[in-house]
Amino acid sequence: MEESQSNTTTDTANPNPIPNNTNSILSSTPVWPTIDGPLGLTEDESLTYARRFYKFGFALLPWLWAVNCFYFWPVLFNSRSFPRIRPYVIRSAVGFTVFTTVLCSWALTFAIGGEQLFGPVWDKLVMYNVADRLGLTGWI
């Protein structure tokens, strides 16, 4: 009887209203930095690859930023895991988003605006009339 009274006093003294459940599935699952789980890279190798993908993305290869975000998906969406790798993955996501936005804006400007938007400069901007400008259509 004394034991039950001492257990109730320790339970009410706990300021954390959420019980600490050590049998939960989430706490027992290992966290991996890459999407291929235990078959993937170690944390040090992952840091090297994330850094390389990020830096080579600036060499006009922004698709490497997308690869970096995809490969390190667990790091991208778990803010508390792998703090050394996360900055490179977040920066890659931002870089790829900016690049995609600029590319889509440029493509839509030419596709939708066309000759009405650019006026007489349009003939110098487009590439489908290169043969006409160079006189290469007369021999056909």
XYZ file of C-alpha atoms in Angstrom:
140
model
C 0.000 0.000 0.000
C 2.853 2.328 0.744
C 4.341 1.537 -2.685
C 1.183 2.638 -4.498
C 1.171 5.923 -2.625
C 4.818 6.607 -3.479
C 4.147 5.861 -7.186
C 1.277 8.339 -7.317
C 3.381 11.082 -5.787
C 6.158 10.586 -8.338
C 3.637 10.551 -11.202
C 2.105 13.857 -10.119
C 5.550 15.394 -9.637
C 6.408 14.789 -13.295
C 5.975 18.138 -15.109
C 5.886 16.408 -18.497
C 2.254 15.498 -19.254
C 3.291 13.211 -22.130
C 4.519 9.848 -20.847
C 7.925 8.705 -21.976
C 7.069 5.617 -24.000
C 10.272 3.732 -24.742
C 8.470 1.086 -26.801
C 7.401 3.420 -29.577
C 8.220 2.483 -33.143
C 9.723 5.871 -33.971
C 12.295 5.773 -31.203
C 13.446 2.269 -32.145
C 13.893 2.978 -35.859
C 17.413 3.947 -36.888
C 17.795 7.211 -38.783
C 19.831 7.173 -41.994
C 21.106 10.223 -43.883
C 20.260 8.799 -47.321
C 17.139 7.338 -48.881
C 18.712 3.910 -49.276
C 18.867 3.369 -45.524
C 21.440 0.906 -44.208
C 22.774 0.282 -47.722
C 23.710 3.956 -48.051
C 26.683 5.978 -46.967
C 28.087 6.648 -43.545
C 27.648 10.121 -42.073
C 31.152 11.243 -43.064
C 30.758 9.973 -46.630
C 27.324 11.590 -46.781
C 28.802 14.914 -45.751
C 31.378 14.645 -48.544
C 28.757 13.813 -51.183
C 26.317 16.479 -50.012
C 29.072 19.095 -50.140
C 30.175 17.983 -53.634
C 26.627 17.977 -55.028
C 26.080 21.443 -53.589
C 29.314 22.929 -54.967
C 29.028 21.317 -58.419
C 25.484 22.680 -58.673
C 27.040 26.126 -59.133
C 28.931 24.877 -62.195
C 25.730 25.264 -64.255
C 24.593 21.800 -63.176
C 21.608 22.672 -60.959
C 20.098 19.240 -61.492
C 22.740 18.082 -58.985
C 20.912 20.184 -56.399
C 17.777 18.174 -57.160
C 19.756 14.930 -56.837
C 21.145 16.179 -53.523
C 17.638 16.883 -52.218
C 16.336 13.524 -53.393
C 19.258 11.459 -52.130
C 19.317 13.139 -48.731
C 15.516 13.230 -48.370
C 15.569 12.063 -44.704
C 17.934 14.913 -43.804
C 15.792 17.440 -45.662
C 12.612 16.662 -43.741
C 14.021 15.832 -40.311
C 15.311 19.078 -38.856
C 17.069 17.500 -35.875
C 19.055 14.839 -37.692
C 22.527 15.220 -39.141
C 23.231 18.910 -38.471
C 26.478 18.830 -40.497
C 24.770 17.605 -43.691
C 21.538 19.591 -43.422
C 22.886 23.048 -44.470
C 24.105 21.688 -47.799
C 20.823 19.923 -48.500
C 18.726 22.977 -47.552
C 20.879 25.275 -49.709
C 20.566 22.814 -52.586
C 16.782 22.865 -52.229
C 16.742 26.663 -52.260
C 19.126 26.809 -55.231
C 17.110 24.311 -57.239
C 13.869 26.152 -56.452
C 15.337 29.487 -57.577
C 16.808 27.951 -60.739
C 13.538 26.224 -61.621
C 11.573 29.431 -61.050
C 13.904 31.454 -63.288
C 13.930 28.792 -66.020
C 10.134 28.430 -66.031
C 9.668 32.208 -66.059
C 12.030 32.550 -69.000
C 10.366 29.730 -70.937
C 6.852 31.010 -70.257
C 7.839 34.547 -71.257
C 8.904 33.337 -74.676
C 6.081 30.827 -75.061
C 3.229 33.104 -74.025
C 4.563 36.570 -74.861
C 6.205 35.869 -78.159
C 6.121 38.485 -80.862
C 3.490 40.619 -79.128
C 5.743 41.076 -76.096
C 9.087 41.625 -77.816
C 8.002 43.350 -81.022
C 10.604 43.687 -83.800
C 13.384 42.278 -81.597
C 11.557 38.926 -81.663
C 13.072 37.966 -85.035
C 16.567 38.307 -83.573
C 15.732 36.326 -80.435
C 14.146 33.230 -81.934
C 16.162 30.403 -83.429
C 13.658 28.825 -85.813
C 14.392 31.339 -88.579
C 18.192 30.918 -88.616
C 18.117 29.111 -91.964
C 16.121 31.951 -93.529
C 18.506 34.581 -92.169
C 21.573 32.728 -93.437
C 20.053 32.004 -96.845
C 20.155 28.257 -96.484
C 16.594 27.601 -97.675
C 17.056 28.415 -101.378
C 18.711 25.138 -102.360
C 15.735 22.934 -101.398
